[in-house]
PDB file of C-alpha atoms in Angstrom:
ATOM      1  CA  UNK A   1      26.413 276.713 175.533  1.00 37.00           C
ATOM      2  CA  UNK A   2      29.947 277.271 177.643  1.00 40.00           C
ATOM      3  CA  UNK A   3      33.213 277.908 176.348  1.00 42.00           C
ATOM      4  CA  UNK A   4      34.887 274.914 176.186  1.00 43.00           C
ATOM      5  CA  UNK A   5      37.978 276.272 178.545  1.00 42.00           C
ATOM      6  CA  UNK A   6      41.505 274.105 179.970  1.00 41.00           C
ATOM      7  CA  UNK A   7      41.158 272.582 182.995  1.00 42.00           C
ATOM      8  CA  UNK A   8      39.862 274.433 185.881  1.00 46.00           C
ATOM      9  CA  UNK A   9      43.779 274.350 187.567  1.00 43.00           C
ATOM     10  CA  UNK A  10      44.185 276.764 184.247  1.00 48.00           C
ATOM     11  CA  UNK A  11      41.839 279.474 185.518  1.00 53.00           C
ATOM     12  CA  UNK A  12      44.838 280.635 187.715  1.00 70.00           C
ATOM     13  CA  UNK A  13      47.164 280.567 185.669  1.00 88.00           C
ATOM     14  CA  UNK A  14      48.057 284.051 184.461  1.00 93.00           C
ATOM     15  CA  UNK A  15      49.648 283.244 180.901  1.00 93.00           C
ATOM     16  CA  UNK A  16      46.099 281.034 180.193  1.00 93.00           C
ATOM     17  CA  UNK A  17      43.765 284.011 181.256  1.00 92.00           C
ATOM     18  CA  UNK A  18      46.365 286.598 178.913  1.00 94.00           C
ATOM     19  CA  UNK A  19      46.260 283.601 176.262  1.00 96.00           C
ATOM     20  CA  UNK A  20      42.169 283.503 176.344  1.00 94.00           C
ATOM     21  CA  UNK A  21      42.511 287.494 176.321  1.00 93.00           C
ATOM     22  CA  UNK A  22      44.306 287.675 173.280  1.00 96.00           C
ATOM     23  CA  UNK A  23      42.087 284.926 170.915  1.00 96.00           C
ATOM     24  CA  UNK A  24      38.900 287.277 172.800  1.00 92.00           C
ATOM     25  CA  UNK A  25      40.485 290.508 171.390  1.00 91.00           C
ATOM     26  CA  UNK A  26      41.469 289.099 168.235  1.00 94.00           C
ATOM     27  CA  UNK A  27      38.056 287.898 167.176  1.00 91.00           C
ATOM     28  CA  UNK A  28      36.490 290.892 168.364  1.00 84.00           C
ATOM     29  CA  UNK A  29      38.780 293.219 165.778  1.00 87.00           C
ATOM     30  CA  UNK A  30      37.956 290.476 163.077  1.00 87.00           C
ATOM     31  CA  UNK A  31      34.102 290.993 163.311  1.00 82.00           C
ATOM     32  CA  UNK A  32      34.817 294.584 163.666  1.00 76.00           C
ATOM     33  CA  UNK A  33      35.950 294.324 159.689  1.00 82.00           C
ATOM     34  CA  UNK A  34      33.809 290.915 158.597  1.00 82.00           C
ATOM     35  CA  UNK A  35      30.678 288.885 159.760  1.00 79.00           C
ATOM     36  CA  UNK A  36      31.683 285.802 162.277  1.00 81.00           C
ATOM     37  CA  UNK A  37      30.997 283.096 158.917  1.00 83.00           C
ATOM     38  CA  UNK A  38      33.511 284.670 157.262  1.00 89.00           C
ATOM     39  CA  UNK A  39      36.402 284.388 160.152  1.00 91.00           C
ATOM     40  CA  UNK A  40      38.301 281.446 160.498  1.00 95.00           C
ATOM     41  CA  UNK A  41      40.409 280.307 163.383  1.00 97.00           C
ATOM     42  CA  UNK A  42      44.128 280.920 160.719  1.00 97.00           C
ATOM     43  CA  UNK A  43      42.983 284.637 161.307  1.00 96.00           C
ATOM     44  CA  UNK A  44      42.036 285.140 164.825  1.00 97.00           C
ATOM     45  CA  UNK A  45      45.327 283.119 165.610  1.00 97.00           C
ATOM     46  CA  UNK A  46      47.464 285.190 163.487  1.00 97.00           C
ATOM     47  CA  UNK A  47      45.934 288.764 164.561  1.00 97.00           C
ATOM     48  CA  UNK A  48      46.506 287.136 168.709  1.00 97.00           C
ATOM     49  CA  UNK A  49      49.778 285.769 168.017  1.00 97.00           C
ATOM     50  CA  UNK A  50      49.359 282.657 168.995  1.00 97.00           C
ATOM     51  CA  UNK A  51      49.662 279.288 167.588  1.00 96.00           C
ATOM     52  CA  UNK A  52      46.747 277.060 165.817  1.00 96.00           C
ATOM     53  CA  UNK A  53      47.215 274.392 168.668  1.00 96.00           C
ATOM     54  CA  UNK A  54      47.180 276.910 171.735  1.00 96.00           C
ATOM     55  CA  UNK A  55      43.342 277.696 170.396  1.00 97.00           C
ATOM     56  CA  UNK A  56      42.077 274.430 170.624  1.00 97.00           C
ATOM     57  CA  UNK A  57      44.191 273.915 173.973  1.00 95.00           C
ATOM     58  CA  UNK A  58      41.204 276.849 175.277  1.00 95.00           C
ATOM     59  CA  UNK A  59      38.359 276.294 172.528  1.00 96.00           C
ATOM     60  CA  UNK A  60      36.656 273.919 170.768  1.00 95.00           C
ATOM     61  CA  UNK A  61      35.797 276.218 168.227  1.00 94.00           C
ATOM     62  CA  UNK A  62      35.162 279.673 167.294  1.00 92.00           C
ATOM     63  CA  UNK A  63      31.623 279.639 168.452  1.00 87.00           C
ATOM     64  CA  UNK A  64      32.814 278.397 171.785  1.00 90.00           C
ATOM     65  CA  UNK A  65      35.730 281.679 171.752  1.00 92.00           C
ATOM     66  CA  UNK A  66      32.826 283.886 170.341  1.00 87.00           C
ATOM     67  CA  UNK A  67      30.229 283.123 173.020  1.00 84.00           C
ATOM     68  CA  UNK A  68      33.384 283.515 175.289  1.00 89.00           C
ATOM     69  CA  UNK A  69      34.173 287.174 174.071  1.00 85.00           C
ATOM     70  CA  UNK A  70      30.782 287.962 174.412  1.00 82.00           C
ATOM     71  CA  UNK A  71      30.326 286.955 178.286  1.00 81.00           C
ATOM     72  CA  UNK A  72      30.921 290.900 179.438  1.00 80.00           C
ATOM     73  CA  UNK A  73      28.281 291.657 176.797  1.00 83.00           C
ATOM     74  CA  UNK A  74      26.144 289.747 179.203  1.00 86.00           C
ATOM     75  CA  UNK A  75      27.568 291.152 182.398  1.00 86.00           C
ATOM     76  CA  UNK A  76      27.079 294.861 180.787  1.00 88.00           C
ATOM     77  CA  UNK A  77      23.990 294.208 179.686  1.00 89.00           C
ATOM     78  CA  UNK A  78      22.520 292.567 183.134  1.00 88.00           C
ATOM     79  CA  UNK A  79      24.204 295.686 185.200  1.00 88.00           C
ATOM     80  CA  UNK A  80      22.990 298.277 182.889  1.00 87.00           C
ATOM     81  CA  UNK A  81      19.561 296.899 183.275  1.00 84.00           C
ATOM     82  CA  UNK A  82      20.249 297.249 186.748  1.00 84.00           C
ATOM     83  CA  UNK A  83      22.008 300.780 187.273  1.00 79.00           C
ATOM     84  CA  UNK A  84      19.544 302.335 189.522  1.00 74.00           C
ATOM     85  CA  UNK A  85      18.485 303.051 192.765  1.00 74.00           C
ATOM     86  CA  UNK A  86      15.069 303.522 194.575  1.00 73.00           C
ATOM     87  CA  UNK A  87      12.157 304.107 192.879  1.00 79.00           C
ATOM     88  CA  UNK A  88      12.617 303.778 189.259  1.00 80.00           C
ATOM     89  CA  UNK A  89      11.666 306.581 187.079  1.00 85.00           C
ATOM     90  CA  UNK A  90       9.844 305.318 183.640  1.00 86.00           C
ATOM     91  CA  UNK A  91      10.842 308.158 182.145  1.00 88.00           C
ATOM     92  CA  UNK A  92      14.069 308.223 183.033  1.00 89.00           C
ATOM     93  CA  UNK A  93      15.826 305.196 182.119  1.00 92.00           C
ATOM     94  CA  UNK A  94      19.807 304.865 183.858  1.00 90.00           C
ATOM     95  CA  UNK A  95      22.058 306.726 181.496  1.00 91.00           C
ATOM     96  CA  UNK A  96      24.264 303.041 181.071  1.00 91.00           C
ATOM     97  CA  UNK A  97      21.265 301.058 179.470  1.00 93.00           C
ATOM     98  CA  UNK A  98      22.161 303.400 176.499  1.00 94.00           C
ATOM     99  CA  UNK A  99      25.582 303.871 177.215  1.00 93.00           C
ATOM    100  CA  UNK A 100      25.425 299.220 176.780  1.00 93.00           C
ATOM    101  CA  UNK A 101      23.177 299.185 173.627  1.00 95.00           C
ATOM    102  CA  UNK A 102      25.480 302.271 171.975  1.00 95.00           C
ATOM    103  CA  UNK A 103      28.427 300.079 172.843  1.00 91.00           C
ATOM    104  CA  UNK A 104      27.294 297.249 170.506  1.00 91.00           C
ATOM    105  CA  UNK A 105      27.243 299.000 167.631  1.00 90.00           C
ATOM    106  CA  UNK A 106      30.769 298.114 166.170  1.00 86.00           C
ATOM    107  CA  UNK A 107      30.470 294.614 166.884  1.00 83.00           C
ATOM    108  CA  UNK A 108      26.668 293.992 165.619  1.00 87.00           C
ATOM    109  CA  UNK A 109      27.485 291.091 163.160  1.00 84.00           C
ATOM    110  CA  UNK A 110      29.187 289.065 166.023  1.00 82.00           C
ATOM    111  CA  UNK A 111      26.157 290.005 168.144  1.00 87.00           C
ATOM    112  CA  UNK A 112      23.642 288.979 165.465  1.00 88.00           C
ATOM    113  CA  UNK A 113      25.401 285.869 164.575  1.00 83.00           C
ATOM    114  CA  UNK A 114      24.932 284.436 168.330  1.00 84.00           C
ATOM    115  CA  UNK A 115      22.164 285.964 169.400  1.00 89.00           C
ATOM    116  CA  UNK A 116      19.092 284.848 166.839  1.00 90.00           C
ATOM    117  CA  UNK A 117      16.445 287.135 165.963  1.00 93.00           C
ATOM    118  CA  UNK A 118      13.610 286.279 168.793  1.00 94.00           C
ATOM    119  CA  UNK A 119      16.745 285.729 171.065  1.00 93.00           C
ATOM    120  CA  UNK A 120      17.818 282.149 170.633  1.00 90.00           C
ATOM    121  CA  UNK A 121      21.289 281.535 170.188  1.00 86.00           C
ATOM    122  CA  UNK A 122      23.657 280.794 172.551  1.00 83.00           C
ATOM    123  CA  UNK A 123      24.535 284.265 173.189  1.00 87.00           C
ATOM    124  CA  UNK A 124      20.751 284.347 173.919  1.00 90.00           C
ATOM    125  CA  UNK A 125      20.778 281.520 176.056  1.00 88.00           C
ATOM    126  CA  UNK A 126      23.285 282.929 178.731  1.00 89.00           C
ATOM    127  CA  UNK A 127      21.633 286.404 178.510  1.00 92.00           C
ATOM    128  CA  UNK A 128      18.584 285.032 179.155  1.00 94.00           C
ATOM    129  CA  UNK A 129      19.788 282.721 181.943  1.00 91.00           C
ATOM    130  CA  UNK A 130      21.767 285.656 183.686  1.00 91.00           C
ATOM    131  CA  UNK A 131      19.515 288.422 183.582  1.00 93.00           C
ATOM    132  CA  UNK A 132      16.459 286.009 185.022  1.00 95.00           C
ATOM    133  CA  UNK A 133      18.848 284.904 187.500  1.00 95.00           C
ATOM    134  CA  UNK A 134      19.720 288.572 188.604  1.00 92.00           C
ATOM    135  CA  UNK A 135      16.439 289.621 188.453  1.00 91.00           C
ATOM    136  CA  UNK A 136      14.931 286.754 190.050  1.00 94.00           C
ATOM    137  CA  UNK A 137      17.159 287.852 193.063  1.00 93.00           C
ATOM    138  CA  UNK A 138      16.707 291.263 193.441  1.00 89.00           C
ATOM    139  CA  UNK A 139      12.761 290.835 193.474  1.00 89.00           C
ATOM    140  CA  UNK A 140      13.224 288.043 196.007  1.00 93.00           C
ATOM    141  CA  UNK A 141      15.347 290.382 198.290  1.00 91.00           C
ATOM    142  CA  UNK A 142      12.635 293.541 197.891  1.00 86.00           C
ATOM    143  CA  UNK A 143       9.670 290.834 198.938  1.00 89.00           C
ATOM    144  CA  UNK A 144       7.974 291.572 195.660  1.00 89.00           C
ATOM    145  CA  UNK A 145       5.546 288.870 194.564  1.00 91.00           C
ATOM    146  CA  UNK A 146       6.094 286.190 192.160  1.00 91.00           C
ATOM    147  CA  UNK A 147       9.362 286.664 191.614  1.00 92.00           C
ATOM    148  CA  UNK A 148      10.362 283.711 189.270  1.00 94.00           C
ATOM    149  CA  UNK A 149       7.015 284.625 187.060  1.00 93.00           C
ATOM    150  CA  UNK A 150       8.619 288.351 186.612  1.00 92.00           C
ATOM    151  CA  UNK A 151      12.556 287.942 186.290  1.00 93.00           C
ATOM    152  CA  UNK A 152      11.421 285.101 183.200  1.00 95.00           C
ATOM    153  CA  UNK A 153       8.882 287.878 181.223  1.00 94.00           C
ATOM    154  CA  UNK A 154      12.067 290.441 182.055  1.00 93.00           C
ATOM    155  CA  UNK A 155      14.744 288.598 180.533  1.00 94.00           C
ATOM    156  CA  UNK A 156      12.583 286.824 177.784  1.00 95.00           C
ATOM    157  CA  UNK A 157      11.336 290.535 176.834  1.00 95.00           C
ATOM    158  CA  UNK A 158      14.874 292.243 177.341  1.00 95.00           C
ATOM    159  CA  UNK A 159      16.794 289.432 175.380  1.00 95.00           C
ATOM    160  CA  UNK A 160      14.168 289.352 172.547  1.00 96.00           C
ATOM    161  CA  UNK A 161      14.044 292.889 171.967  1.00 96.00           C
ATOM    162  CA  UNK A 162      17.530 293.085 172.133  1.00 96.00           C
ATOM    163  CA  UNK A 163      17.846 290.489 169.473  1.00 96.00           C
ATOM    164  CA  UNK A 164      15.219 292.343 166.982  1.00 97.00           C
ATOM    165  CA  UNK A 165      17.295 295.455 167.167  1.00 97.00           C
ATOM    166  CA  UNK A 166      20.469 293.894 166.422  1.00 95.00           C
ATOM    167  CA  UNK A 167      18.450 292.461 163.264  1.00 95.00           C
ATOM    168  CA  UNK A 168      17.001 295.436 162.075  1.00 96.00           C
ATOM    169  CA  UNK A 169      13.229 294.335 163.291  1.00 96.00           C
ATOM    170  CA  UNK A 170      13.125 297.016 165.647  1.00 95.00           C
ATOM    171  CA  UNK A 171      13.913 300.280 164.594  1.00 95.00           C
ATOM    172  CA  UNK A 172      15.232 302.904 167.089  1.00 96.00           C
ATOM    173  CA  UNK A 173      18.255 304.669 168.472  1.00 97.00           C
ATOM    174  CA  UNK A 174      20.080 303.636 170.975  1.00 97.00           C
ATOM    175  CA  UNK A 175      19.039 305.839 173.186  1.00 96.00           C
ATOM    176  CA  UNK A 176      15.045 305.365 172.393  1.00 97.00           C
ATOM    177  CA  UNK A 177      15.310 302.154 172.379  1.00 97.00           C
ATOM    178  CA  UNK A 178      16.900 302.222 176.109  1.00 95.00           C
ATOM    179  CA  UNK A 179      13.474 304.246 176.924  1.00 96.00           C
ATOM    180  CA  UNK A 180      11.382 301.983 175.231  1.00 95.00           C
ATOM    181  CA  UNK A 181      12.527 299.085 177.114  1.00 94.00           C
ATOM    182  CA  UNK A 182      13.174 300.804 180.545  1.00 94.00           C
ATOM    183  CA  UNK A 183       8.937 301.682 180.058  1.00 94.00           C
ATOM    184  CA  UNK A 184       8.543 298.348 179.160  1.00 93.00           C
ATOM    185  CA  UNK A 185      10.107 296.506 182.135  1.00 90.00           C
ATOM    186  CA  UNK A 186       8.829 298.749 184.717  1.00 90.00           C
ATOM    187  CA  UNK A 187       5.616 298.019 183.677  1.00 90.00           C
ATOM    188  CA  UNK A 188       6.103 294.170 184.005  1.00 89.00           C
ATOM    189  CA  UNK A 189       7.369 294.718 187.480  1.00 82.00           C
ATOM    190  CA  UNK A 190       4.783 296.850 188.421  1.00 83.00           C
ATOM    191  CA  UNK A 191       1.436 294.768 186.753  1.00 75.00           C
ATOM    192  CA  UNK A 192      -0.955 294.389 189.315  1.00 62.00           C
ATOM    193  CA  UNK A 193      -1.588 290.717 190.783  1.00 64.00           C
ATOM    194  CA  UNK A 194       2.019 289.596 190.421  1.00 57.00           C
TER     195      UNK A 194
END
């Protein structure tokens, strides 16, 4: 699911994109003190400064601002998977894959909230969507084989694991589970026959 966002001649304008800025950064210092259920749209508008109407002039709702505040999660988490270069080491996975999932820590209940054990959600969704997209590129730019086949069992892999951890169904560190998954993914890229 997208933000619901002002019209597109909005996306220019400076005091929208600061407006949008301000309900993002709001919401993410409520969840830093409560779960998302527990927020309503009286708080996020008082911590932004901002009035009730100028919400629902950018969002629908605050699953539509949440998913919103989120899309750099998705961004991080798509580069980080993607911070290296040459031949990639399984035993070395890039030092920002941990550096991401460390990053998450404060704002877990927003994460788990949109992002459904199994990785449904619509913070899910876009993950999912994104990282198959990226991957799906770079293995059609190296000539590797079967490239939609791959970037799918990537994302669907990264996003669910991702999702587990964030529930408390995986148990590991930050930084093991970075090596877990880096293992993981090289070894779907490199499975013979695809």
């Amino acid at each position: 699911m997208s933000p619901d966002r002002a019209p597109a001649r909005d996306a220019e304008d400076p005091r929208a994109a600061r407006t949008r800025a301000r309900l993002r950064q709001a919401l993410l210092e409520e969840c830093a003190e409560q779960p998302l259920s527990a927020i309503g749209v009286a708080a996020v508008v008082r911590r932004a400064g901002v009035g009730r109407a100028t919400f629902y002039v950018h969002y629908t709702d605050l699953e539509a601002l949440a998913v919103d505040a989120c899309a750099d999660v998705v961004r991080e988490a798509v580069d980080a998977l993607h911070a290296w270069r040459g031949i990639p080491d399984p035993a070395a996975p890039p030092p920002a894959l941990a550096a991401f999932l460390t990053a998450l820590l404060p704002y877990a209940g927003l994460y788990r909230s949109l992002l459904t054990p199994g990785g449904g959600g619509p913070l899910g969704q876009v993950l999912h969507r994104e990282l198959r997209e990226r991957s799906r590129t770079e293995r059609t730019l190296a000539g590797a084989p079967q490239p939609e086949l791959v970037a799918s069992m990537v994302a669907g892999a990264f996003t669910a694991l991702l999702a587990d951890w964030l529930h408390g169904s995986v148990e590991a560190t930050p930084d093991d589970l970075a090596a877990r998954v880096w293992r993981l993914l090289i070894s779907m890229h490199r499975t013979p026959g695809l």
